[in-house]
């Protein structure tokens, strides 16, 4: 069973325009979408400002005019550093546009910087999408086809075999089981050995798989989960700092305070005072 928190099932029912398109407009310091994955390809074109995309274990900074490609079955999340940013997001299934390319399992280069052809295509798509005049879907679809061909010709990084593609997906599905377990048990003290046993791997193999997929060791990830839960509780003022630290799995209050400051740049007590 796939994780409801990390696996995102995309259902795009419009057969004539099988695309999800929107603009992320953010002006505060925040992860504006959390880590997840899906079979669809996701394009992020920076219209204004800058953003950082986390793809697996890599953090990719992008600024105005840059395109970030999230390939199929790739964990990703988006961060805004507080500078106002606008990012055009386009999500689609390659099979709906170019079946031959989809069958080849092409992996595109993650970051494309300053490509005049892409700039022109994205400008046309953004204009049509914002104005939504009659026939805009057809024009956007045509421009997207142009973009796909351009990416295939100029920015194909590798071609996966069917076995490699299936392995990539299965790896994420196995990891989902671990992530679900952490979400349900983050208040407890969980060992790497315990997590490895869930998906029947050696501890060393599990640690390698986790860090390769999530970009951090399991303990760091668990602490991030606890920090986010603690922040939500502090914002809702659901107890003292000590009580909240205990409720998210920290037995050492001073350690909790240090971790919280490292993660959010302020003390937990400052959140309660706001």
PDB file of C-alpha atoms in Angstrom:
ATOM      1  CA  UNK A   1       0.000   0.000   0.000  1.00  0.00           C
ATOM      2  CA  UNK A   2       1.420   3.371  -0.980  1.00  0.00           C
ATOM      3  CA  UNK A   3       1.874   6.132   1.574  1.00  0.00           C
ATOM      4  CA  UNK A   4      -0.859   8.746   1.527  1.00  0.00           C
ATOM      5  CA  UNK A   5       1.647  11.243   2.852  1.00  0.00           C
ATOM      6  CA  UNK A   6       4.469  10.768   0.338  1.00  0.00           C
ATOM      7  CA  UNK A   7       2.905   9.114  -2.693  1.00  0.00           C
ATOM      8  CA  UNK A   8       0.667  11.510  -4.615  1.00  0.00           C
ATOM      9  CA  UNK A   9      -1.710   9.926  -7.069  1.00  0.00           C
ATOM     10  CA  UNK A  10      -2.292  12.297  -9.954  1.00  0.00           C
ATOM     11  CA  UNK A  11      -5.622  11.971 -11.743  1.00  0.00           C
ATOM     12  CA  UNK A  12      -5.889  14.299 -14.737  1.00  0.00           C
ATOM     13  CA  UNK A  13      -9.233  13.485 -16.337  1.00  0.00           C
ATOM     14  CA  UNK A  14      -9.259  15.953 -19.257  1.00  0.00           C
ATOM     15  CA  UNK A  15      -8.216  13.772 -22.195  1.00  0.00           C
ATOM     16  CA  UNK A  16      -7.875  16.802 -24.492  1.00  0.00           C
ATOM     17  CA  UNK A  17      -5.609  18.666 -22.046  1.00  0.00           C
ATOM     18  CA  UNK A  18      -4.078  16.101 -19.652  1.00  0.00           C
ATOM     19  CA  UNK A  19      -2.065  18.673 -17.731  1.00  0.00           C
ATOM     20  CA  UNK A  20      -2.144  20.154 -14.238  1.00  0.00           C
ATOM     21  CA  UNK A  21      -0.896  23.740 -14.314  1.00  0.00           C
ATOM     22  CA  UNK A  22      -0.661  26.438 -11.628  1.00  0.00           C
ATOM     23  CA  UNK A  23       1.599  29.187 -10.269  1.00  0.00           C
ATOM     24  CA  UNK A  24       3.175  28.988  -6.806  1.00  0.00           C
ATOM     25  CA  UNK A  25       3.255  32.571  -5.508  1.00  0.00           C
ATOM     26  CA  UNK A  26       5.115  32.661  -2.168  1.00  0.00           C
ATOM     27  CA  UNK A  27       6.756  35.456  -0.208  1.00  0.00           C
ATOM     28  CA  UNK A  28       7.714  33.941   3.128  1.00  0.00           C
ATOM     29  CA  UNK A  29      10.327  31.522   4.450  1.00  0.00           C
ATOM     30  CA  UNK A  30       8.625  28.150   4.165  1.00  0.00           C
ATOM     31  CA  UNK A  31       8.650  24.712   2.579  1.00  0.00           C
ATOM     32  CA  UNK A  32       5.748  25.541   0.269  1.00  0.00           C
ATOM     33  CA  UNK A  33       5.205  21.921  -0.657  1.00  0.00           C
ATOM     34  CA  UNK A  34       6.351  18.881   1.283  1.00  0.00           C
ATOM     35  CA  UNK A  35       8.330  15.916   0.055  1.00  0.00           C
ATOM     36  CA  UNK A  36       6.343  13.528  -2.135  1.00  0.00           C
ATOM     37  CA  UNK A  37       6.588  11.537  -5.376  1.00  0.00           C
ATOM     38  CA  UNK A  38       4.420  10.394  -8.268  1.00  0.00           C
ATOM     39  CA  UNK A  39       4.731   8.796 -11.689  1.00  0.00           C
ATOM     40  CA  UNK A  40       4.116  12.087 -13.506  1.00  0.00           C
ATOM     41  CA  UNK A  41       6.781  14.527 -14.680  1.00  0.00           C
ATOM     42  CA  UNK A  42       6.738  17.898 -12.918  1.00  0.00           C
ATOM     43  CA  UNK A  43       8.270  21.086 -14.353  1.00  0.00           C
ATOM     44  CA  UNK A  44       9.085  24.166 -12.248  1.00  0.00           C
ATOM     45  CA  UNK A  45       9.884  27.310 -14.239  1.00  0.00           C
ATOM     46  CA  UNK A  46      10.881  30.326 -12.127  1.00  0.00           C
ATOM     47  CA  UNK A  47       8.989  33.409 -13.336  1.00  0.00           C
ATOM     48  CA  UNK A  48      10.237  35.695 -10.580  1.00  0.00           C
ATOM     49  CA  UNK A  49      12.617  35.516  -7.598  1.00  0.00           C
ATOM     50  CA  UNK A  50      14.289  32.282  -6.595  1.00  0.00           C
ATOM     51  CA  UNK A  51      13.466  28.922  -5.059  1.00  0.00           C
ATOM     52  CA  UNK A  52      15.172  25.713  -3.951  1.00  0.00           C
ATOM     53  CA  UNK A  53      13.933  22.306  -5.016  1.00  0.00           C
ATOM     54  CA  UNK A  54      15.003  19.239  -3.067  1.00  0.00           C
ATOM     55  CA  UNK A  55      15.218  16.265  -5.450  1.00  0.00           C
ATOM     56  CA  UNK A  56      16.082  13.143  -3.499  1.00  0.00           C
ATOM     57  CA  UNK A  57      19.302  14.024  -1.678  1.00  0.00           C
ATOM     58  CA  UNK A  58      20.152  17.040  -3.862  1.00  0.00           C
ATOM     59  CA  UNK A  59      19.154  20.640  -3.231  1.00  0.00           C
ATOM     60  CA  UNK A  60      18.865  22.597  -6.467  1.00  0.00           C
ATOM     61  CA  UNK A  61      18.727  26.404  -6.243  1.00  0.00           C
ATOM     62  CA  UNK A  62      16.899  28.021  -9.157  1.00  0.00           C
ATOM     63  CA  UNK A  63      16.284  31.641 -10.060  1.00  0.00           C
ATOM     64  CA  UNK A  64      14.298  33.586 -12.637  1.00  0.00           C
ATOM     65  CA  UNK A  65      14.512  31.938 -16.058  1.00  0.00           C
ATOM     66  CA  UNK A  66      15.626  28.548 -14.710  1.00  0.00           C
ATOM     67  CA  UNK A  67      13.711  25.312 -15.298  1.00  0.00           C
ATOM     68  CA  UNK A  68      13.819  22.442 -12.789  1.00  0.00           C
ATOM     69  CA  UNK A  69      12.662  19.052 -14.090  1.00  0.00           C
ATOM     70  CA  UNK A  70      11.316  16.550 -11.558  1.00  0.00           C
ATOM     71  CA  UNK A  71      11.495  13.183 -13.274  1.00  0.00           C
ATOM     72  CA  UNK A  72       9.005  10.376 -12.785  1.00  0.00           C
ATOM     73  CA  UNK A  73       9.267   8.562  -9.427  1.00  0.00           C
ATOM     74  CA  UNK A  74      11.538  11.169  -7.832  1.00  0.00           C
ATOM     75  CA  UNK A  75      11.066  12.500  -4.311  1.00  0.00           C
ATOM     76  CA  UNK A  76      10.803  16.287  -4.347  1.00  0.00           C
ATOM     77  CA  UNK A  77       9.975  19.279  -2.149  1.00  0.00           C
ATOM     78  CA  UNK A  78      10.041  23.064  -2.602  1.00  0.00           C
ATOM     79  CA  UNK A  79      11.501  25.790  -0.386  1.00  0.00           C
ATOM     80  CA  UNK A  80      11.201  29.588  -0.414  1.00  0.00           C
ATOM     81  CA  UNK A  81      13.886  31.534   1.483  1.00  0.00           C
ATOM     82  CA  UNK A  82      11.568  34.477   2.174  1.00  0.00           C
ATOM     83  CA  UNK A  83      12.238  36.342  -1.077  1.00  0.00           C
ATOM     84  CA  UNK A  84       9.056  36.769  -3.113  1.00  0.00           C
ATOM     85  CA  UNK A  85       8.919  34.111  -5.825  1.00  0.00           C
ATOM     86  CA  UNK A  86       6.543  33.007  -8.573  1.00  0.00           C
ATOM     87  CA  UNK A  87       7.008  29.575 -10.111  1.00  0.00           C
ATOM     88  CA  UNK A  88       4.993  28.119 -12.992  1.00  0.00           C
ATOM     89  CA  UNK A  89       4.349  24.414 -12.337  1.00  0.00           C
ATOM     90  CA  UNK A  90       3.337  21.996 -15.095  1.00  0.00           C
ATOM     91  CA  UNK A  91       2.539  18.335 -14.307  1.00  0.00           C
ATOM     92  CA  UNK A  92       1.832  15.691 -16.946  1.00  0.00           C
ATOM     93  CA  UNK A  93       2.238  12.033 -17.850  1.00  0.00           C
ATOM     94  CA  UNK A  94       4.760  11.599 -20.653  1.00  0.00           C
ATOM     95  CA  UNK A  95       2.645   8.768 -22.086  1.00  0.00           C
ATOM     96  CA  UNK A  96      -0.167  11.236 -22.801  1.00  0.00           C
ATOM     97  CA  UNK A  97       2.102  13.323 -25.036  1.00  0.00           C
ATOM     98  CA  UNK A  98       4.927  11.216 -26.418  1.00  0.00           C
ATOM     99  CA  UNK A  99       4.456   7.476 -25.873  1.00  0.00           C
ATOM    100  CA  UNK A 100       7.669   6.520 -27.672  1.00  0.00           C
ATOM    101  CA  UNK A 101       9.697   8.676 -25.278  1.00  0.00           C
ATOM    102  CA  UNK A 102       7.731   7.392 -22.276  1.00  0.00           C
ATOM    103  CA  UNK A 103       8.528   3.802 -23.268  1.00  0.00           C
ATOM    104  CA  UNK A 104      12.234   4.660 -23.370  1.00  0.00           C
ATOM    105  CA  UNK A 105      12.167   5.879 -19.729  1.00  0.00           C
ATOM    106  CA  UNK A 106      14.251   8.979 -20.447  1.00  0.00           C
ATOM    107  CA  UNK A 107      15.627  10.854 -17.429  1.00  0.00           C
ATOM    108  CA  UNK A 108      16.007  14.586 -18.074  1.00  0.00           C
ATOM    109  CA  UNK A 109      18.677  16.902 -16.703  1.00  0.00           C
ATOM    110  CA  UNK A 110      17.362  18.342 -13.425  1.00  0.00           C
ATOM    111  CA  UNK A 111      18.336  22.004 -13.904  1.00  0.00           C
ATOM    112  CA  UNK A 112      18.270  23.982 -17.136  1.00  0.00           C
ATOM    113  CA  UNK A 113      19.616  27.522 -16.900  1.00  0.00           C
ATOM    114  CA  UNK A 114      18.924  30.244 -19.415  1.00  0.00           C
ATOM    115  CA  UNK A 115      17.739  28.489 -22.540  1.00  0.00           C
ATOM    116  CA  UNK A 116      16.139  30.936 -24.987  1.00  0.00           C
ATOM    117  CA  UNK A 117      13.894  28.279 -26.533  1.00  0.00           C
ATOM    118  CA  UNK A 118      12.537  27.274 -23.138  1.00  0.00           C
ATOM    119  CA  UNK A 119      12.096  30.936 -22.149  1.00  0.00           C
ATOM    120  CA  UNK A 120       9.969  31.553 -25.247  1.00  0.00           C
ATOM    121  CA  UNK A 121       7.874  28.407 -24.722  1.00  0.00           C
ATOM    122  CA  UNK A 122       7.237  29.125 -21.055  1.00  0.00           C
ATOM    123  CA  UNK A 123       6.409  32.743 -21.783  1.00  0.00           C
ATOM    124  CA  UNK A 124       3.790  31.632 -24.321  1.00  0.00           C
ATOM    125  CA  UNK A 125       2.322  29.019 -21.959  1.00  0.00           C
ATOM    126  CA  UNK A 126       2.190  31.437 -19.032  1.00  0.00           C
ATOM    127  CA  UNK A 127       0.500  34.125 -21.162  1.00  0.00           C
ATOM    128  CA  UNK A 128      -2.116  31.734 -22.545  1.00  0.00           C
ATOM    129  CA  UNK A 129      -2.759  30.165 -19.142  1.00  0.00           C
ATOM    130  CA  UNK A 130      -3.205  33.531 -17.401  1.00  0.00           C
ATOM    131  CA  UNK A 131      -5.504  34.996 -20.080  1.00  0.00           C
ATOM    132  CA  UNK A 132      -7.432  31.750 -20.774  1.00  0.00           C
ATOM    133  CA  UNK A 133      -8.872  32.959 -24.047  1.00  0.00           C
ATOM    134  CA  UNK A 134     -10.703  30.547 -26.314  1.00  0.00           C
ATOM    135  CA  UNK A 135      -8.399  27.740 -27.477  1.00  0.00           C
ATOM    136  CA  UNK A 136      -5.735  28.382 -24.814  1.00  0.00           C
ATOM    137  CA  UNK A 137      -5.565  24.676 -23.906  1.00  0.00           C
ATOM    138  CA  UNK A 138      -4.694  23.753 -27.496  1.00  0.00           C
ATOM    139  CA  UNK A 139      -1.943  26.361 -27.647  1.00  0.00           C
ATOM    140  CA  UNK A 140      -0.532  25.286 -24.257  1.00  0.00           C
ATOM    141  CA  UNK A 141      -0.604  21.642 -25.371  1.00  0.00           C
ATOM    142  CA  UNK A 142       1.254  22.501 -28.580  1.00  0.00           C
ATOM    143  CA  UNK A 143       3.871  24.526 -26.702  1.00  0.00           C
ATOM    144  CA  UNK A 144       4.318  21.707 -24.192  1.00  0.00           C
ATOM    145  CA  UNK A 145       4.916  19.225 -27.025  1.00  0.00           C
ATOM    146  CA  UNK A 146       7.556  21.616 -28.374  1.00  0.00           C
ATOM    147  CA  UNK A 147       9.146  21.752 -24.924  1.00  0.00           C
ATOM    148  CA  UNK A 148       9.198  17.952 -24.530  1.00  0.00           C
ATOM    149  CA  UNK A 149      10.936  17.494 -27.887  1.00  0.00           C
ATOM    150  CA  UNK A 150      13.461  20.219 -27.023  1.00  0.00           C
ATOM    151  CA  UNK A 151      14.226  18.595 -23.643  1.00  0.00           C
ATOM    152  CA  UNK A 152      14.585  15.169 -25.294  1.00  0.00           C
ATOM    153  CA  UNK A 153      17.030  16.521 -27.880  1.00  0.00           C
ATOM    154  CA  UNK A 154      19.106  18.756 -25.646  1.00  0.00           C
ATOM    155  CA  UNK A 155      18.725  17.648 -22.020  1.00  0.00           C
ATOM    156  CA  UNK A 156      18.271  13.855 -21.890  1.00  0.00           C
ATOM    157  CA  UNK A 157      20.647  12.815 -19.101  1.00  0.00           C
ATOM    158  CA  UNK A 158      20.156   9.044 -19.278  1.00  0.00           C
ATOM    159  CA  UNK A 159      17.812   6.335 -20.511  1.00  0.00           C
ATOM    160  CA  UNK A 160      16.672   3.727 -17.986  1.00  0.00           C
ATOM    161  CA  UNK A 161      15.952   0.150 -18.889  1.00  0.00           C
ATOM    162  CA  UNK A 162      12.501  -1.116 -17.954  1.00  0.00           C
ATOM    163  CA  UNK A 163      14.102  -3.064 -15.118  1.00  0.00           C
ATOM    164  CA  UNK A 164      15.877   0.042 -13.796  1.00  0.00           C
ATOM    165  CA  UNK A 165      12.659   2.079 -14.015  1.00  0.00           C
ATOM    166  CA  UNK A 166      10.688  -0.575 -12.110  1.00  0.00           C
ATOM    167  CA  UNK A 167      13.466  -0.829  -9.511  1.00  0.00           C
ATOM    168  CA  UNK A 168      13.370   2.953  -8.985  1.00  0.00           C
ATOM    169  CA  UNK A 169       9.638   2.828  -8.325  1.00  0.00           C
ATOM    170  CA  UNK A 170       9.818  -0.235  -6.049  1.00  0.00           C
ATOM    171  CA  UNK A 171      12.544   1.446  -3.987  1.00  0.00           C
ATOM    172  CA  UNK A 172      10.252   4.390  -3.264  1.00  0.00           C
ATOM    173  CA  UNK A 173       7.305   2.107  -2.515  1.00  0.00           C
ATOM    174  CA  UNK A 174       9.404   0.193   0.040  1.00  0.00           C
ATOM    175  CA  UNK A 175      10.597   3.440   1.564  1.00  0.00           C
ATOM    176  CA  UNK A 176       6.969   4.590   1.933  1.00  0.00           C
ATOM    177  CA  UNK A 177       6.408   1.785   4.420  1.00  0.00           C
ATOM    178  CA  UNK A 178       9.240   3.136   6.574  1.00  0.00           C
ATOM    179  CA  UNK A 179       8.063   6.746   6.290  1.00  0.00           C
ATOM    180  CA  UNK A 180       4.549   5.737   7.335  1.00  0.00           C
ATOM    181  CA  UNK A 181       5.978   3.889  10.329  1.00  0.00           C
ATOM    182  CA  UNK A 182       7.964   6.950  11.392  1.00  0.00           C
ATOM    183  CA  UNK A 183       4.900   9.187  11.050  1.00  0.00           C
ATOM    184  CA  UNK A 184       2.910   6.819  13.301  1.00  0.00           C
ATOM    185  CA  UNK A 185       5.668   6.246  15.875  1.00  0.00           C
ATOM    186  CA  UNK A 186       7.802   9.417  15.934  1.00  0.00           C
ATOM    187  CA  UNK A 187       7.118   9.927  19.675  1.00  0.00           C
ATOM    188  CA  UNK A 188       9.022   6.705  20.419  1.00  0.00           C
ATOM    189  CA  UNK A 189      12.750   6.008  20.302  1.00  0.00           C
ATOM    190  CA  UNK A 190      13.191   4.205  16.952  1.00  0.00           C
ATOM    191  CA  UNK A 191      16.449   2.543  15.946  1.00  0.00           C
ATOM    192  CA  UNK A 192      17.784   2.147  12.422  1.00  0.00           C
ATOM    193  CA  UNK A 193      17.773  -1.617  12.977  1.00  0.00           C
ATOM    194  CA  UNK A 194      14.042  -1.494  13.723  1.00  0.00           C
ATOM    195  CA  UNK A 195      13.363   0.451  10.526  1.00  0.00           C
ATOM    196  CA  UNK A 196      15.563  -1.843   8.442  1.00  0.00           C
ATOM    197  CA  UNK A 197      13.659  -4.887   9.708  1.00  0.00           C
ATOM    198  CA  UNK A 198      10.369  -3.423   8.449  1.00  0.00           C
ATOM    199  CA  UNK A 199      11.484  -3.790   4.828  1.00  0.00           C
ATOM    200  CA  UNK A 200      13.755  -6.799   5.412  1.00  0.00           C
ATOM    201  CA  UNK A 201      17.115  -5.145   4.693  1.00  0.00           C
ATOM    202  CA  UNK A 202      20.428  -5.172   6.497  1.00  0.00           C
ATOM    203  CA  UNK A 203      21.021  -2.059   8.564  1.00  0.00           C
ATOM    204  CA  UNK A 204      23.858  -0.887   6.293  1.00  0.00           C
ATOM    205  CA  UNK A 205      21.814  -1.420   3.116  1.00  0.00           C
ATOM    206  CA  UNK A 206      18.822   0.336   4.662  1.00  0.00           C
ATOM    207  CA  UNK A 207      20.888   3.364   5.757  1.00  0.00           C
ATOM    208  CA  UNK A 208      22.319   3.666   2.238  1.00  0.00           C
ATOM    209  CA  UNK A 209      18.865   3.390   0.609  1.00  0.00           C
ATOM    210  CA  UNK A 210      17.330   5.918   3.002  1.00  0.00           C
ATOM    211  CA  UNK A 211      20.049   8.526   2.587  1.00  0.00           C
ATOM    212  CA  UNK A 212      20.129   8.043  -1.196  1.00  0.00           C
ATOM    213  CA  UNK A 213      16.361   8.620  -1.440  1.00  0.00           C
ATOM    214  CA  UNK A 214      15.731  11.196   1.305  1.00  0.00           C
ATOM    215  CA  UNK A 215      19.022  13.114   1.257  1.00  0.00           C
ATOM    216  CA  UNK A 216      19.651  12.593   4.991  1.00  0.00           C
ATOM    217  CA  UNK A 217      20.197   9.780   7.531  1.00  0.00           C
ATOM    218  CA  UNK A 218      17.111   8.240   9.226  1.00  0.00           C
ATOM    219  CA  UNK A 219      17.790   9.914  12.589  1.00  0.00           C
ATOM    220  CA  UNK A 220      17.971  13.371  11.008  1.00  0.00           C
ATOM    221  CA  UNK A 221      14.728  12.715   9.157  1.00  0.00           C
ATOM    222  CA  UNK A 222      12.989  11.594  12.370  1.00  0.00           C
ATOM    223  CA  UNK A 223      14.157  14.763  14.100  1.00  0.00           C
ATOM    224  CA  UNK A 224      12.735  16.844  11.231  1.00  0.00           C
ATOM    225  CA  UNK A 225       9.372  15.095  11.629  1.00  0.00           C
ATOM    226  CA  UNK A 226       9.442  15.838  15.371  1.00  0.00           C
ATOM    227  CA  UNK A 227      10.417  19.465  14.763  1.00  0.00           C
ATOM    228  CA  UNK A 228       7.488  20.008  12.371  1.00  0.00           C
ATOM    229  CA  UNK A 229       5.048  18.389  14.803  1.00  0.00           C
ATOM    230  CA  UNK A 230       6.440  20.522  17.640  1.00  0.00           C
ATOM    231  CA  UNK A 231       6.097  23.712  15.593  1.00  0.00           C
ATOM    232  CA  UNK A 232       2.418  22.960  14.920  1.00  0.00           C
ATOM    233  CA  UNK A 233       1.773  22.352  18.621  1.00  0.00           C
ATOM    234  CA  UNK A 234       3.641  25.523  19.637  1.00  0.00           C
ATOM    235  CA  UNK A 235       1.665  27.616  17.158  1.00  0.00           C
ATOM    236  CA  UNK A 236      -1.569  26.255  18.623  1.00  0.00           C
ATOM    237  CA  UNK A 237      -0.190  26.796  22.156  1.00  0.00           C
ATOM    238  CA  UNK A 238      -1.042  23.242  23.159  1.00  0.00           C
ATOM    239  CA  UNK A 239       1.140  23.128  26.266  1.00  0.00           C
ATOM    240  CA  UNK A 240       4.420  24.421  27.650  1.00  0.00           C
ATOM    241  CA  UNK A 241       7.687  23.981  25.769  1.00  0.00           C
ATOM    242  CA  UNK A 242       8.663  21.093  28.060  1.00  0.00           C
ATOM    243  CA  UNK A 243       5.297  19.363  27.576  1.00  0.00           C
ATOM    244  CA  UNK A 244       5.449  19.741  23.805  1.00  0.00           C
ATOM    245  CA  UNK A 245       9.054  18.504  23.675  1.00  0.00           C
ATOM    246  CA  UNK A 246       7.999  15.397  25.591  1.00  0.00           C
ATOM    247  CA  UNK A 247       4.913  14.856  23.409  1.00  0.00           C
ATOM    248  CA  UNK A 248       6.980  14.698  20.196  1.00  0.00           C
ATOM    249  CA  UNK A 249       9.544  12.256  21.581  1.00  0.00           C
ATOM    250  CA  UNK A 250      12.309  14.370  23.194  1.00  0.00           C
ATOM    251  CA  UNK A 251      13.286  13.309  26.714  1.00  0.00           C
ATOM    252  CA  UNK A 252      16.049  15.933  26.962  1.00  0.00           C
ATOM    253  CA  UNK A 253      14.541  19.430  26.944  1.00  0.00           C
ATOM    254  CA  UNK A 254      17.907  21.149  26.290  1.00  0.00           C
ATOM    255  CA  UNK A 255      18.562  18.870  23.305  1.00  0.00           C
ATOM    256  CA  UNK A 256      15.097  19.719  21.968  1.00  0.00           C
ATOM    257  CA  UNK A 257      15.828  23.446  22.294  1.00  0.00           C
ATOM    258  CA  UNK A 258      19.136  23.139  20.421  1.00  0.00           C
ATOM    259  CA  UNK A 259      17.576  21.078  17.645  1.00  0.00           C
ATOM    260  CA  UNK A 260      14.634  23.472  17.320  1.00  0.00           C
ATOM    261  CA  UNK A 261      16.891  26.521  17.082  1.00  0.00           C
ATOM    262  CA  UNK A 262      19.069  24.773  14.478  1.00  0.00           C
ATOM    263  CA  UNK A 263      16.030  23.891  12.400  1.00  0.00           C
ATOM    264  CA  UNK A 264      13.953  27.085  12.717  1.00  0.00           C
ATOM    265  CA  UNK A 265      16.513  29.707  13.790  1.00  0.00           C
ATOM    266  CA  UNK A 266      14.722  30.637  17.004  1.00  0.00           C
ATOM    267  CA  UNK A 267      13.918  29.223  20.436  1.00  0.00           C
ATOM    268  CA  UNK A 268      10.642  27.292  20.982  1.00  0.00           C
ATOM    269  CA  UNK A 269       9.592  29.840  23.607  1.00  0.00           C
ATOM    270  CA  UNK A 270       9.646  32.586  20.950  1.00  0.00           C
ATOM    271  CA  UNK A 271       6.927  30.761  18.995  1.00  0.00           C
ATOM    272  CA  UNK A 272       4.712  30.556  22.086  1.00  0.00           C
ATOM    273  CA  UNK A 273       5.093  34.295  22.684  1.00  0.00           C
ATOM    274  CA  UNK A 274       4.036  35.273  19.169  1.00  0.00           C
TER     275      UNK A 274
END
